[in-house]
Coordinates of C-alpha atoms in Angstrom, one line a residue:
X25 CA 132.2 61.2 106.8
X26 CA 129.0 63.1 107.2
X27 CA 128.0 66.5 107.8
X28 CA 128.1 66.5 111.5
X29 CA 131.6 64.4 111.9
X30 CA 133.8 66.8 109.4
X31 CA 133.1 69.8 111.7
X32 CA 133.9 67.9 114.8
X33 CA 136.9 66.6 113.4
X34 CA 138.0 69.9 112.0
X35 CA 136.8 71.4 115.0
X36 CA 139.1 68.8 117.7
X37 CA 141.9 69.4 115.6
X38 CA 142.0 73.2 115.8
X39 CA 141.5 73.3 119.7
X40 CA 144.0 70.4 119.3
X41 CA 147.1 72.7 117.9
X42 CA 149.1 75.6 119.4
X43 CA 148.0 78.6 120.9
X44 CA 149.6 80.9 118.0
X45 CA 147.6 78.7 115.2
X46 CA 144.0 79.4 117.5
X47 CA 145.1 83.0 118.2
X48 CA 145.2 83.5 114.3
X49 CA 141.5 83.4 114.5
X50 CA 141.4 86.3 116.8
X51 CA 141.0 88.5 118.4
X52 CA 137.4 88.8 118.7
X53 CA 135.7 91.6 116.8
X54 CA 133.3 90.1 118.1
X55 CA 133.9 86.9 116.1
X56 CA 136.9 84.9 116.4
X57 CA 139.1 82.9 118.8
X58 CA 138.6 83.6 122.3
X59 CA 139.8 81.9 125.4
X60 CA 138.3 81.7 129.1
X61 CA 136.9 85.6 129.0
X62 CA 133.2 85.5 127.9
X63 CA 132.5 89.1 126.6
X64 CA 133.2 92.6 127.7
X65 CA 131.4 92.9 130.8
X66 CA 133.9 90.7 133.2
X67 CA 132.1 87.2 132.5
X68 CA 134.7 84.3 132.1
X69 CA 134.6 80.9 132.1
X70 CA 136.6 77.3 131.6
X71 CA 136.7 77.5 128.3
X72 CA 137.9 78.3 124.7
X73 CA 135.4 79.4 121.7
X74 CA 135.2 80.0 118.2
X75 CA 132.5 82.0 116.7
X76 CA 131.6 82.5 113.3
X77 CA 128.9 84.6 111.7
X78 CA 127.3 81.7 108.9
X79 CA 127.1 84.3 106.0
X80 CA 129.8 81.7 103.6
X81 CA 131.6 85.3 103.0
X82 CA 132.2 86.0 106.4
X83 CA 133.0 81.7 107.0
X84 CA 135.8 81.9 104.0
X85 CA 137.7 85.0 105.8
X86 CA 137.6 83.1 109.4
X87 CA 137.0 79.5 109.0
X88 CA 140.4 78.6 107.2
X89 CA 141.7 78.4 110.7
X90 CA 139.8 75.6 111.4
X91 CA 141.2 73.6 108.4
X92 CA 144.0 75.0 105.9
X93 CA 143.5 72.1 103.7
X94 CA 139.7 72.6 103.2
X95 CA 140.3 76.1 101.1
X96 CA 136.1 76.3 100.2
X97 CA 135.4 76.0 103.8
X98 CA 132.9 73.1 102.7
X99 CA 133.1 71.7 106.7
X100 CA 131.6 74.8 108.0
X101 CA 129.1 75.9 104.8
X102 CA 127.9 72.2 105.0
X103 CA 127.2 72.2 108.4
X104 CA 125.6 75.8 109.0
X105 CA 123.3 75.1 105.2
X106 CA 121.6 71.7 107.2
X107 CA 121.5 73.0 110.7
X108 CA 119.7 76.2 109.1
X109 CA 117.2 74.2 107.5
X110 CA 116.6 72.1 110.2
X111 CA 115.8 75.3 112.5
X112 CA 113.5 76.2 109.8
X113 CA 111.7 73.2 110.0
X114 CA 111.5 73.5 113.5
X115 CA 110.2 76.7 113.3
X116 CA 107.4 76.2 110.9
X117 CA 106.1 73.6 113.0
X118 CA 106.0 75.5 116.0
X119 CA 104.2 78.5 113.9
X120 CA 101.6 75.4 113.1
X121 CA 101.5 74.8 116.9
X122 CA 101.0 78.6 117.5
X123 CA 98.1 78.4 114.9
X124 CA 99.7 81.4 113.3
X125 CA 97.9 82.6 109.6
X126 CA 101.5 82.0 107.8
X127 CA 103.3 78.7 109.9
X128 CA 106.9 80.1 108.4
X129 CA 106.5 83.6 109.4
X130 CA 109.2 82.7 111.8
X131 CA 111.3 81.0 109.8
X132 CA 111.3 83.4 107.2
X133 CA 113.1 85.8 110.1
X134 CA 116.1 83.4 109.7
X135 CA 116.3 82.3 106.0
X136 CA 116.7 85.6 104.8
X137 CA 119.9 86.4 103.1
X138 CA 121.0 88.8 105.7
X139 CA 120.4 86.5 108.1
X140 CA 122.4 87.6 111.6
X141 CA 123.3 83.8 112.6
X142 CA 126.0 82.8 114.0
X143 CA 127.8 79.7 115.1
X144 CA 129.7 79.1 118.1
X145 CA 132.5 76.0 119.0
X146 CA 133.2 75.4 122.3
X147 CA 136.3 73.4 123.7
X148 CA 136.1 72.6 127.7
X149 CA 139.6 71.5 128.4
X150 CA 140.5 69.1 131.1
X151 CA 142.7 69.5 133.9
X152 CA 145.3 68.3 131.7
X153 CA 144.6 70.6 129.2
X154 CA 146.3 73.8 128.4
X155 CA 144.2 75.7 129.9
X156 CA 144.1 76.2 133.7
X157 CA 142.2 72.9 135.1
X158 CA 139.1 73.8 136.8
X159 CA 137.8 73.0 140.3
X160 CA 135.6 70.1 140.9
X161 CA 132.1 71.7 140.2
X162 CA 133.3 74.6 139.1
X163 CA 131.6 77.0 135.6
X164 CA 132.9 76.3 132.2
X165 CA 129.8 78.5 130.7
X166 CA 128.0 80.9 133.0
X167 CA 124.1 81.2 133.8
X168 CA 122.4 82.9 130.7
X169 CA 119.9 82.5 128.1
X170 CA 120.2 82.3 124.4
X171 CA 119.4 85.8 123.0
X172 CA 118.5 85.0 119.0
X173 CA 115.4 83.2 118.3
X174 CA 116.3 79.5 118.5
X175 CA 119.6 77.8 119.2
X176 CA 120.7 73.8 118.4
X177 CA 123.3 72.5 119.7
X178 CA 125.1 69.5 119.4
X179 CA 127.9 67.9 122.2
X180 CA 129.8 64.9 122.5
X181 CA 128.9 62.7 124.9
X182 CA 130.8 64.6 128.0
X183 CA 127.7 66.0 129.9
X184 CA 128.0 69.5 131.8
X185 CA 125.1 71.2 129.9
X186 CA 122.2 72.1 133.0
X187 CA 118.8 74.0 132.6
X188 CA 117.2 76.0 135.5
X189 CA 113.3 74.4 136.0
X190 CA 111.3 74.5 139.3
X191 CA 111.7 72.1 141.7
X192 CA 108.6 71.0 141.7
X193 CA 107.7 71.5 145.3
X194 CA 107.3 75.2 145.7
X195 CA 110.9 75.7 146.7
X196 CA 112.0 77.4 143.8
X197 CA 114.1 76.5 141.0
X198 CA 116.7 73.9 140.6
X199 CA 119.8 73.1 137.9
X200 CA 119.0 69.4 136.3
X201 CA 121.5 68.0 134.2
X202 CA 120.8 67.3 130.5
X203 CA 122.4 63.9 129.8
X204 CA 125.0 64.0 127.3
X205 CA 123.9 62.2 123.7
X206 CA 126.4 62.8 120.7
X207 CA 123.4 62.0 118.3
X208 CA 121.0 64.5 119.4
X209 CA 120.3 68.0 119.0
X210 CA 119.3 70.5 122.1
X211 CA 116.9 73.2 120.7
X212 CA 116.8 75.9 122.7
X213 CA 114.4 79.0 122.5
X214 CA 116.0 82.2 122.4
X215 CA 115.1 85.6 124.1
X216 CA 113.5 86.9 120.5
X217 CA 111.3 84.0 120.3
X218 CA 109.8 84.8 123.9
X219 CA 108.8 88.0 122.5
X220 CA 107.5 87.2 119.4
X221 CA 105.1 84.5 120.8
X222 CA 104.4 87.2 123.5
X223 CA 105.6 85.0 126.2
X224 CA 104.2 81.4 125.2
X225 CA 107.8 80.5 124.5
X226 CA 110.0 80.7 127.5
X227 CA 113.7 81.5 126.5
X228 CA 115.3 78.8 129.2
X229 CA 118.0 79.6 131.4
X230 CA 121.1 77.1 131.1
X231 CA 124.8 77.0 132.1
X232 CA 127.7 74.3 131.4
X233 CA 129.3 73.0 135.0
X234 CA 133.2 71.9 133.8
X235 CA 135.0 68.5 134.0
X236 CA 137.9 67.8 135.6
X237 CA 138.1 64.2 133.7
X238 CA 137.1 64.4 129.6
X239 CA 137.2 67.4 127.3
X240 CA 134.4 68.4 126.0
X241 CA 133.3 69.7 122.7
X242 CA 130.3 71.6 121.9
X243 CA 128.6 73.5 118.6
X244 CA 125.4 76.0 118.7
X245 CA 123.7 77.4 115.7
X246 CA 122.0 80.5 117.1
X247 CA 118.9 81.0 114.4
X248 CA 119.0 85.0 114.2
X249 CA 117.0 87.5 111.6
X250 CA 118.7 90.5 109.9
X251 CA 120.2 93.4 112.2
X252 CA 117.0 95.5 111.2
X253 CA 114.2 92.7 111.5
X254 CA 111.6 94.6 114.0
X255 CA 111.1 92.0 117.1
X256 CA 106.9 92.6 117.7
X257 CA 105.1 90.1 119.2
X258 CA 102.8 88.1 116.9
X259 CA 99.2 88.8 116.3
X260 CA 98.2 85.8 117.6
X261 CA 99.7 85.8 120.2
X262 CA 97.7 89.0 121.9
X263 CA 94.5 89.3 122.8
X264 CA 92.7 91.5 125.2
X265 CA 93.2 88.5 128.5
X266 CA 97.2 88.3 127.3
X267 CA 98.1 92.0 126.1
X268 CA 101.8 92.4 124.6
X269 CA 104.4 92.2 127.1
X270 CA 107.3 93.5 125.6
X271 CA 107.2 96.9 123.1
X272 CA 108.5 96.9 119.7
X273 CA 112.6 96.7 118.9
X274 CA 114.8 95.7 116.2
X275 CA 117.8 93.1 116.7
X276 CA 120.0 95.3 116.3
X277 CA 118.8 97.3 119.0
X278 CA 118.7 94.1 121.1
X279 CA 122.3 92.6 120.2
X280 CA 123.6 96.2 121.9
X281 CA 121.3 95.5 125.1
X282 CA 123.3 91.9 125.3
X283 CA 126.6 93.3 124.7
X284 CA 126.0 96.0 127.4
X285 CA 125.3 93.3 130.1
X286 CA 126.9 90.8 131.8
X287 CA 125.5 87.3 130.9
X288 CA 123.1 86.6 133.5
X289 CA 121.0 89.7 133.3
X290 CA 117.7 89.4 132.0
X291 CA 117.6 91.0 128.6
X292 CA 114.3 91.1 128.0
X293 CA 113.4 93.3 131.3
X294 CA 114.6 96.1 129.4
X295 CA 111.8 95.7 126.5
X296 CA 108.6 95.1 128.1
X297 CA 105.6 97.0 127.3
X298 CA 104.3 100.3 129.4
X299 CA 101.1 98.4 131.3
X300 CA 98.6 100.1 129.5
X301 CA 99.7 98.9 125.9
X302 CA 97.2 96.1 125.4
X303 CA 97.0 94.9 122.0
X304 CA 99.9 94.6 118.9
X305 CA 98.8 94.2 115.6
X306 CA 102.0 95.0 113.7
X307 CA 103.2 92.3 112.2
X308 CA 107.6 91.9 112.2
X309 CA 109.3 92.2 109.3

């Protein structure tokens, strides 16, 4: 069984048992089990969750839940070791694209041992389910965007995921639906990467719409650099024609900004740049 099937296995069978076996994984601190609320600021959603931080101390104290018989936790260190190198990989090529002086500059953000990642499974229920069936159209994940630097996820094939892109005839912005494909990873960019490419990357906004017919199962790796990694934007990436647009600020400074809103706010409004900063030639750490 490869890589990617174990943790979905592992992962059906947990959502798959009683409420007191998932509940041993909570409450969230804020990783654990959770179920329909969506942080502290009043978001909920159609949905339960399990997140993890991907530090293999931090997966052997949580992840047992997930499978009692797998006592190294080799299902979820597997899992977060190749999805970690293949955001790296995705990272040094987009450095390459940026035409930055050292391509892995962003990569290196999230390779470091202290790494903030995290990994998040989430189980959409049915109507049948144990949960309380949604509506027809109705929000299993709310509008947001992914605050780390990159995010992959992987779904099986139950579709639900949508982006928000213009229309394409100067009427604003529409939700499209990404079609569902169980061998295929969704890269996302996350709020930090806007920043550090100065706005060149555009963190997307996305939601998940709920079923009423099959479950669905989804797992994000969200790529994130240590708690005191200082967010600047790239020196590349500012000139004189595109000054910085967001000041200086750490993650952890950044995680409390997400925690202190609900999950549709804009983040990143917070952090821009007074208009008269024009150039940044710091470079992050």
């Amino acid at each position: 069984m490869g890589v990617s099937a174990s943790l979905d296995a592992a992962s059906s069978a947990f959502f798959a048992g009683p409420a007191r076996a998932k509940q041993a994984a909570g409450p969230l601190d804020p990783l654990g089990y959770g179920s329909r609320n969506i942080g502290g600021n009043g978001d909920v959603g159609e949905l339960e969750y399990l997140i993890l931080h991907t530090d293999p101390t931090a997966v052997a104290s949580k992840a047992r839940v997930i499978d009692a018989e797998d006592p190294s936790r080799v299902a979820v260190n597997e899992y977060v070791d190749a999805v970690r190198r293949l955001a790296c990989q995705v990272l040094d090529l987009l450095g390459e694209g940026l035409g930055l002086r050292d391509p892995t500059s962003l990569s290196r953000l999230i390779s470091a041992a202290d790494s903030d990642s995290l990994l998040r499974i989430n189980h959409y229920p049915t109507t049948t389910a144990t949960l309380q069936g949604p509506a027809e159209g109705s929000i299993g994940f709310g509008e947001h965007t992914d605050p780390q630097i990159l995010s992959l996820l992987r779904a099986n094939d139950v579709d639900g995921l949508q982006v928000l892109l213009p229309d394409g005839h100067g009427g604003g912005e529409q939700w499209v639906q990404v079609p569902a494909d169980p061998a295929a990873f969704f890269i996302n960019v996350g709020d930090l990467l806007q920043a550090l490419t100065n706005g060149r990357l555009v963190s997307i906004r996305h939601r998940v719409m709920a079923s009423t017919s099959r479950s669905r199962l989804s797992t994000i790796y969200f790529a994130a650099p240590p708690l005191h990694a200082r967010i600047s934007a790239l020196p590349e990436t500012v000139t004189a024609v595109t000054p910085r647009r967001y000041r200086p600020f750490t993650w952890s400074e950044y995680k409390k900004a997400m925690y202190a809103h609900r999950l549709s706010h804009n983040r990143l409004d917070h952090f821009r740049a007074p208009d008269n900063d024009a150039t940044d030639d710091d470079t992050n750490s």
